[in-house]
Amino acid sequence: MKGLRINTAWLSSIVGLHAAELTNREVALDDLFSASTVHRLIDALWGDRIDRELLGSLWPDAAVDARVDHAVTALTSQIAPSIAELADRMDLSQRHLRRLVERDTGLTPKTIHQVARLHHAIHDATVTSRAGLAQIAASNGYSDQAHLGRDAQRFSGLTPTALIERASTPASAEMF
């Protein structure tokens, strides 16, 4: 079984539903797309890389809310601003920012930030093998190693060590 990871800012526009309707659900591609689009996606998945160009060619009319795209980019950066700071910079209330992001991605800004922080921590651990988990946790903004462990369990169902091992294998390098 393969999965398709779509930039969260594009999701709502591509599938034609509010992303919140798809949150925490497993949905078959043929429930969302035409048979020809599904075949093109499956063909592309064999290469394990789908990028903005392919998505743009499949859905040329897809329009991404620039505010959501900006918010997701900021929240997933290595040095992400706080949600309050981001909302202020975007001249939005925190509540309005949350509604926009959740509508188009199915995730709250806080969840996007937490997943990105875990991603950065796991990536750091795979490239910096000499650093311990406590050091990796601290350098990625976790209050302690246990906090990193809770996020790893919550978002992947794995311990940080198991997640690092899985992310370190060549076949899984792009998975997380």
Short mmCIF file of C-alpha atoms in Angstrom, two decimals:
data_model
loop_
_atom_site.label_atom_id
_atom_site.label_comp_id
_atom_site.label_asym_id
_atom_site.label_seq_id
_atom_site.Cartn_x
_atom_site.Cartn_y
_atom_site.Cartn_z
CA MET A 1 0.00 0.00 0.00
CA LYS A 2 1.26 3.45 -0.86
CA GLY A 3 0.17 6.80 0.42
CA LEU A 4 0.05 10.17 -1.20
CA ARG A 5 1.39 13.10 0.77
CA ILE A 6 0.04 16.36 -0.61
CA ASN A 7 1.15 19.78 0.57
CA THR A 8 -1.54 20.58 3.09
CA ALA A 9 -2.23 24.01 1.62
CA TRP A 10 -3.23 22.38 -1.70
CA LEU A 11 -5.43 19.60 -0.32
CA SER A 12 -8.80 21.34 -0.18
CA SER A 13 -8.45 22.80 -3.66
CA ILE A 14 -7.35 19.51 -5.21
CA VAL A 15 -9.96 17.19 -3.74
CA GLY A 16 -12.83 19.66 -3.82
CA LEU A 17 -13.72 19.14 -0.17
CA HIS A 18 -12.81 20.98 2.97
CA ALA A 19 -9.77 19.15 4.25
CA ALA A 20 -11.33 18.97 7.72
CA GLU A 21 -13.79 16.42 6.26
CA LEU A 22 -10.85 14.11 5.51
CA THR A 23 -8.92 14.51 8.77
CA ASN A 24 -8.07 11.19 10.45
CA ARG A 25 -9.76 9.24 7.65
CA GLU A 26 -8.32 6.78 5.19
CA VAL A 27 -9.83 7.52 1.79
CA ALA A 28 -9.27 5.57 -1.42
CA LEU A 29 -8.02 7.67 -4.33
CA ASP A 30 -10.88 6.52 -6.55
CA ASP A 31 -13.33 7.98 -4.03
CA LEU A 32 -11.80 11.41 -4.67
CA PHE A 33 -10.62 11.41 -8.29
CA SER A 34 -11.55 10.20 -11.76
CA ALA A 35 -10.19 6.87 -12.98
CA SER A 36 -7.76 8.57 -15.38
CA THR A 37 -6.37 10.79 -12.60
CA VAL A 38 -5.98 7.77 -10.31
CA HIS A 39 -4.05 5.92 -13.04
CA ARG A 40 -1.76 8.92 -13.55
CA LEU A 41 -1.16 9.15 -9.81
CA ILE A 42 -0.41 5.44 -9.52
CA ASP A 43 2.01 5.65 -12.44
CA ALA A 44 3.72 8.63 -10.80
CA LEU A 45 3.84 6.94 -7.38
CA TRP A 46 6.09 4.22 -8.73
CA GLY A 47 8.81 6.85 -8.78
CA ASP A 48 7.89 7.82 -5.18
CA ARG A 49 8.09 11.52 -5.99
CA ILE A 50 5.14 13.76 -6.65
CA ASP A 51 5.92 17.42 -6.66
CA ARG A 52 4.26 20.73 -7.32
CA GLU A 53 4.78 20.39 -11.11
CA LEU A 54 2.93 17.08 -11.30
CA LEU A 55 0.14 18.31 -9.04
CA GLY A 56 -0.09 21.46 -11.13
CA SER A 57 -0.37 19.44 -14.34
CA LEU A 58 -3.06 17.19 -12.87
CA TRP A 59 -5.05 20.08 -11.40
CA PRO A 60 -4.23 23.22 -13.40
CA ASP A 61 -7.23 25.07 -11.96
CA ALA A 62 -6.34 24.35 -8.34
CA ALA A 63 -6.09 27.60 -6.46
CA VAL A 64 -4.32 27.69 -3.13
CA ASP A 65 -5.21 30.38 -0.64
CA ALA A 66 -1.93 32.32 -0.46
CA ARG A 67 -2.51 33.00 3.24
CA VAL A 68 -2.75 29.28 4.00
CA ASP A 69 0.29 28.52 1.84
CA HIS A 70 2.26 31.22 3.70
CA ALA A 71 1.07 29.95 7.09
CA VAL A 72 1.96 26.33 6.33
CA THR A 73 5.39 27.35 5.00
CA ALA A 74 6.07 29.42 8.13
CA LEU A 75 4.78 26.75 10.52
CA THR A 76 6.90 24.03 8.93
CA SER A 77 10.13 26.01 8.80
CA GLN A 78 13.01 25.01 11.06
CA ILE A 79 12.55 28.18 13.10
CA ALA A 80 8.78 28.56 13.13
CA PRO A 81 7.12 31.60 14.66
CA SER A 82 4.56 31.19 17.40
CA ILE A 83 0.99 31.02 16.13
CA ALA A 84 0.26 34.36 17.79
CA GLU A 85 3.28 35.94 16.10
CA LEU A 86 2.34 34.44 12.72
CA ALA A 87 -1.25 35.66 12.99
CA ASP A 88 -0.02 39.11 13.93
CA ARG A 89 2.41 39.22 11.00
CA MET A 90 -0.38 38.16 8.65
CA ASP A 91 -2.75 40.76 10.13
CA LEU A 92 -5.22 38.05 11.14
CA SER A 93 -6.68 37.06 14.46
CA GLN A 94 -5.45 33.72 15.80
CA ARG A 95 -8.98 32.39 15.49
CA HIS A 96 -9.28 33.42 11.83
CA LEU A 97 -5.84 31.95 11.04
CA ARG A 98 -6.90 28.68 12.68
CA ARG A 99 -10.15 28.57 10.69
CA LEU A 100 -8.41 29.25 7.36
CA VAL A 101 -5.66 26.69 7.93
CA GLU A 102 -7.99 24.02 9.30
CA ARG A 103 -10.47 24.54 6.46
CA ASP A 104 -7.84 23.97 3.76
CA THR A 105 -5.52 21.46 5.46
CA GLY A 106 -7.72 19.58 7.89
CA LEU A 107 -5.18 20.35 10.60
CA THR A 108 -4.85 23.16 13.09
CA PRO A 109 -1.81 25.44 12.90
CA LYS A 110 -0.63 23.95 16.21
CA THR A 111 -0.78 20.40 14.83
CA ILE A 112 1.08 21.41 11.66
CA HIS A 113 3.77 23.01 13.81
CA GLN A 114 4.01 19.94 16.08
CA VAL A 115 4.31 17.51 13.15
CA ALA A 116 6.95 19.71 11.50
CA ARG A 117 8.91 19.96 14.76
CA LEU A 118 8.86 16.16 15.08
CA HIS A 119 9.94 15.85 11.44
CA HIS A 120 12.87 18.22 12.06
CA ALA A 121 13.88 16.34 15.22
CA ILE A 122 13.84 12.96 13.46
CA HIS A 123 15.75 14.39 10.51
CA ASP A 124 18.35 15.89 12.88
CA ALA A 125 18.69 12.55 14.65
CA THR A 126 19.32 10.72 11.37
CA VAL A 127 22.06 13.16 10.32
CA THR A 128 23.59 13.75 13.75
CA SER A 129 24.14 10.24 15.03
CA ARG A 130 26.35 11.36 17.94
CA ALA A 131 23.67 13.49 19.58
CA GLY A 132 21.45 11.83 22.16
CA LEU A 133 17.66 12.07 22.14
CA ALA A 134 17.65 14.59 24.99
CA GLN A 135 19.95 16.89 23.01
CA ILE A 136 17.89 16.42 19.81
CA ALA A 137 14.72 17.18 21.76
CA ALA A 138 16.16 20.34 23.31
CA SER A 139 17.57 21.65 20.02
CA ASN A 140 14.14 21.27 18.41
CA GLY A 141 12.19 23.15 21.05
CA TYR A 142 10.93 20.26 23.16
CA SER A 143 10.87 20.85 26.90
CA ASP A 144 12.39 17.41 27.47
CA GLN A 145 12.97 14.01 25.89
CA ALA A 146 9.63 12.70 27.17
CA HIS A 147 7.81 15.44 25.23
CA LEU A 148 9.55 14.28 22.04
CA GLY A 149 8.49 10.72 22.88
CA ARG A 150 4.85 11.72 23.32
CA ASP A 151 4.78 13.54 19.99
CA ALA A 152 6.46 10.61 18.21
CA GLN A 153 3.91 8.21 19.66
CA ARG A 154 0.98 10.52 18.91
CA PHE A 155 1.85 11.22 15.28
CA SER A 156 3.52 7.98 14.19
CA GLY A 157 2.58 5.35 16.74
CA LEU A 158 6.29 4.67 17.23
CA THR A 159 8.92 5.52 19.81
CA PRO A 160 11.48 8.14 18.75
CA THR A 161 14.14 5.42 18.43
CA ALA A 162 11.93 3.25 16.20
CA LEU A 163 10.97 6.28 14.13
CA ILE A 164 14.63 7.27 13.70
CA GLU A 165 15.53 3.71 12.68
CA ARG A 166 12.69 3.62 10.17
CA ALA A 167 13.57 7.05 8.78
CA SER A 168 17.23 6.01 8.47
CA THR A 169 16.57 3.09 6.13
CA PRO A 170 17.06 3.99 2.46
CA ALA A 171 13.56 2.86 1.46
CA SER A 172 12.01 5.10 4.10
CA ALA A 173 14.21 8.18 3.78
CA GLU A 174 11.43 10.16 2.10
CA MET A 175 8.57 8.77 4.19
CA PHE A 176 8.49 11.28 6.98
#
